[in-house]
């Protein structure tokens, strides 16, 4: 249950957005990762500013379509397996893409990643939230606890 959008001219031909307004249907990072793999894909790895913009446009189109989409962050495939063992200075370098891609591209929100017990990454999508220090909570990345439901 998600919206699948395909583009023939990109390295990755299809993206599938799964968004659940019903909070009871949202899942943690590992569940989301498994669901993608069962579906023949992987959680999103963003490799460039252009791909980030493409995803932002897809989310904007989804919200304009009258689907009733509201606040709810999206898991992406970035995570840190070395949970809490590194110094906070080294922490940002420990994040890796779940599909093994090696893109150095990052789009962290101001003061992120905060590290500690937060090792899995979401793309913010909170259009009704008051802006923070880094502006609106839209499309930038935030590390979160892996068991949070998104």
Tab-separated table of C-alpha atoms in Angstrom, residues 4-122:
chain	number	residue	atom	x	y	z
A	4	UNK	CA	4.737	3.793	-6.921
A	5	UNK	CA	6.296	6.279	-9.307
A	6	UNK	CA	8.673	5.229	-12.067
A	7	UNK	CA	11.126	7.258	-14.102
A	8	UNK	CA	12.860	5.624	-17.046
A	9	UNK	CA	15.743	8.075	-17.290
A	10	UNK	CA	17.244	7.653	-13.840
A	11	UNK	CA	19.638	5.070	-12.500
A	12	UNK	CA	16.905	3.874	-10.192
A	13	UNK	CA	13.789	3.465	-12.221
A	14	UNK	CA	11.119	3.312	-9.496
A	15	UNK	CA	10.370	4.877	-6.150
A	16	UNK	CA	7.555	3.756	-3.908
A	17	UNK	CA	6.196	6.052	-1.213
A	18	UNK	CA	4.329	4.370	1.612
A	19	UNK	CA	2.534	6.720	3.953
A	20	UNK	CA	0.025	5.731	6.615
A	21	UNK	CA	-2.177	8.304	8.324
A	22	UNK	CA	-3.326	5.527	10.654
A	23	UNK	CA	-0.584	5.618	13.287
A	24	UNK	CA	-1.101	1.944	14.129
A	25	UNK	CA	0.126	0.992	10.627
A	26	UNK	CA	3.421	2.882	10.869
A	27	UNK	CA	6.524	0.780	11.474
A	28	UNK	CA	10.056	0.934	12.872
A	29	UNK	CA	13.194	1.100	10.743
A	30	UNK	CA	13.900	-2.645	10.493
A	31	UNK	CA	10.252	-3.412	9.663
A	32	UNK	CA	10.304	-0.756	6.933
A	33	UNK	CA	13.586	-2.141	5.606
A	34	UNK	CA	12.178	-5.682	5.494
A	35	UNK	CA	8.979	-4.517	3.789
A	36	UNK	CA	11.020	-2.860	1.047
A	37	UNK	CA	13.156	-5.960	0.565
A	38	UNK	CA	10.099	-8.218	0.387
A	39	UNK	CA	8.769	-5.861	-2.293
A	40	UNK	CA	12.009	-6.260	-4.279
A	41	UNK	CA	13.501	-2.901	-3.318
A	42	UNK	CA	15.393	-1.159	-0.546
A	43	UNK	CA	14.893	1.828	1.692
A	44	UNK	CA	15.816	4.977	-0.182
A	45	UNK	CA	19.459	5.899	-0.633
A	46	UNK	CA	19.822	9.501	-1.726
A	47	UNK	CA	22.937	10.024	-3.804
A	48	UNK	CA	22.743	13.689	-4.822
A	49	UNK	CA	21.039	17.022	-4.359
A	50	UNK	CA	19.160	16.334	-7.628
A	51	UNK	CA	17.746	13.072	-6.289
A	52	UNK	CA	16.842	14.793	-2.997
A	53	UNK	CA	14.954	17.434	-5.030
A	54	UNK	CA	13.180	14.730	-7.026
A	55	UNK	CA	11.927	13.103	-3.830
A	56	UNK	CA	10.853	16.475	-2.419
A	57	UNK	CA	8.874	17.140	-5.611
A	58	UNK	CA	7.236	13.718	-5.366
A	59	UNK	CA	6.186	14.408	-1.773
A	60	UNK	CA	4.886	17.868	-2.728
A	61	UNK	CA	2.846	16.349	-5.562
A	62	UNK	CA	1.484	13.734	-3.180
A	63	UNK	CA	0.339	16.408	-0.739
A	64	UNK	CA	-1.243	18.485	-3.540
A	65	UNK	CA	-3.187	15.482	-4.794
A	66	UNK	CA	-5.723	15.818	-1.999
A	67	UNK	CA	-4.737	12.491	-0.445
A	68	UNK	CA	-4.962	14.037	3.006
A	69	UNK	CA	-1.288	13.432	3.738
A	70	UNK	CA	-0.199	15.314	6.840
A	71	UNK	CA	2.618	15.196	9.380
A	72	UNK	CA	4.630	12.028	9.287
A	73	UNK	CA	8.324	11.497	8.716
A	74	UNK	CA	9.625	8.933	6.189
A	75	UNK	CA	12.329	6.351	6.867
A	76	UNK	CA	15.273	6.498	4.492
A	77	UNK	CA	17.996	3.881	4.217
A	78	UNK	CA	20.662	5.684	6.255
A	79	UNK	CA	21.617	4.222	9.616
A	80	UNK	CA	24.433	3.770	12.102
A	81	UNK	CA	25.161	0.252	13.289
A	82	UNK	CA	27.862	1.200	15.821
A	83	UNK	CA	25.261	2.275	18.363
A	84	UNK	CA	26.544	4.904	20.755
A	85	UNK	CA	30.185	3.735	20.878
A	86	UNK	CA	31.773	6.620	19.024
A	87	UNK	CA	32.509	10.113	20.174
A	88	UNK	CA	29.949	12.670	19.083
A	89	UNK	CA	32.588	14.179	16.779
A	90	UNK	CA	33.063	10.885	14.889
A	91	UNK	CA	29.388	9.938	14.895
A	92	UNK	CA	28.262	11.614	11.622
A	93	UNK	CA	30.894	9.619	9.711
A	94	UNK	CA	29.498	6.294	10.984
A	95	UNK	CA	26.208	6.525	9.070
A	96	UNK	CA	25.942	4.157	6.123
A	97	UNK	CA	23.355	3.292	3.499
A	98	UNK	CA	21.424	0.077	4.149
A	99	UNK	CA	21.718	-0.999	0.491
A	100	UNK	CA	25.523	-0.699	0.566
A	101	UNK	CA	25.733	2.389	-1.661
A	102	UNK	CA	28.582	4.714	-0.780
A	103	UNK	CA	27.148	8.145	-1.519
A	104	UNK	CA	28.565	10.842	0.772
A	105	UNK	CA	25.508	13.091	0.141
A	106	UNK	CA	23.786	14.217	3.358
A	107	UNK	CA	20.911	16.606	4.009
A	108	UNK	CA	20.898	16.864	7.819
A	109	UNK	CA	18.636	19.309	9.619
A	110	UNK	CA	20.476	21.895	11.751
A	111	UNK	CA	22.163	20.247	14.787
A	112	UNK	CA	21.683	16.752	13.390
A	113	UNK	CA	22.662	13.993	13.688
A	114	UNK	CA	22.321	14.056	17.451
A	115	UNK	CA	23.642	10.490	17.756
A	116	UNK	CA	23.414	8.742	21.127
A	117	UNK	CA	20.572	6.220	20.979
A	118	UNK	CA	19.304	7.678	17.692
A	119	UNK	CA	20.819	5.555	14.917
A	120	UNK	CA	18.237	5.409	12.101
A	121	UNK	CA	17.354	8.291	9.797
A	122	UNK	CA	14.086	9.858	8.695
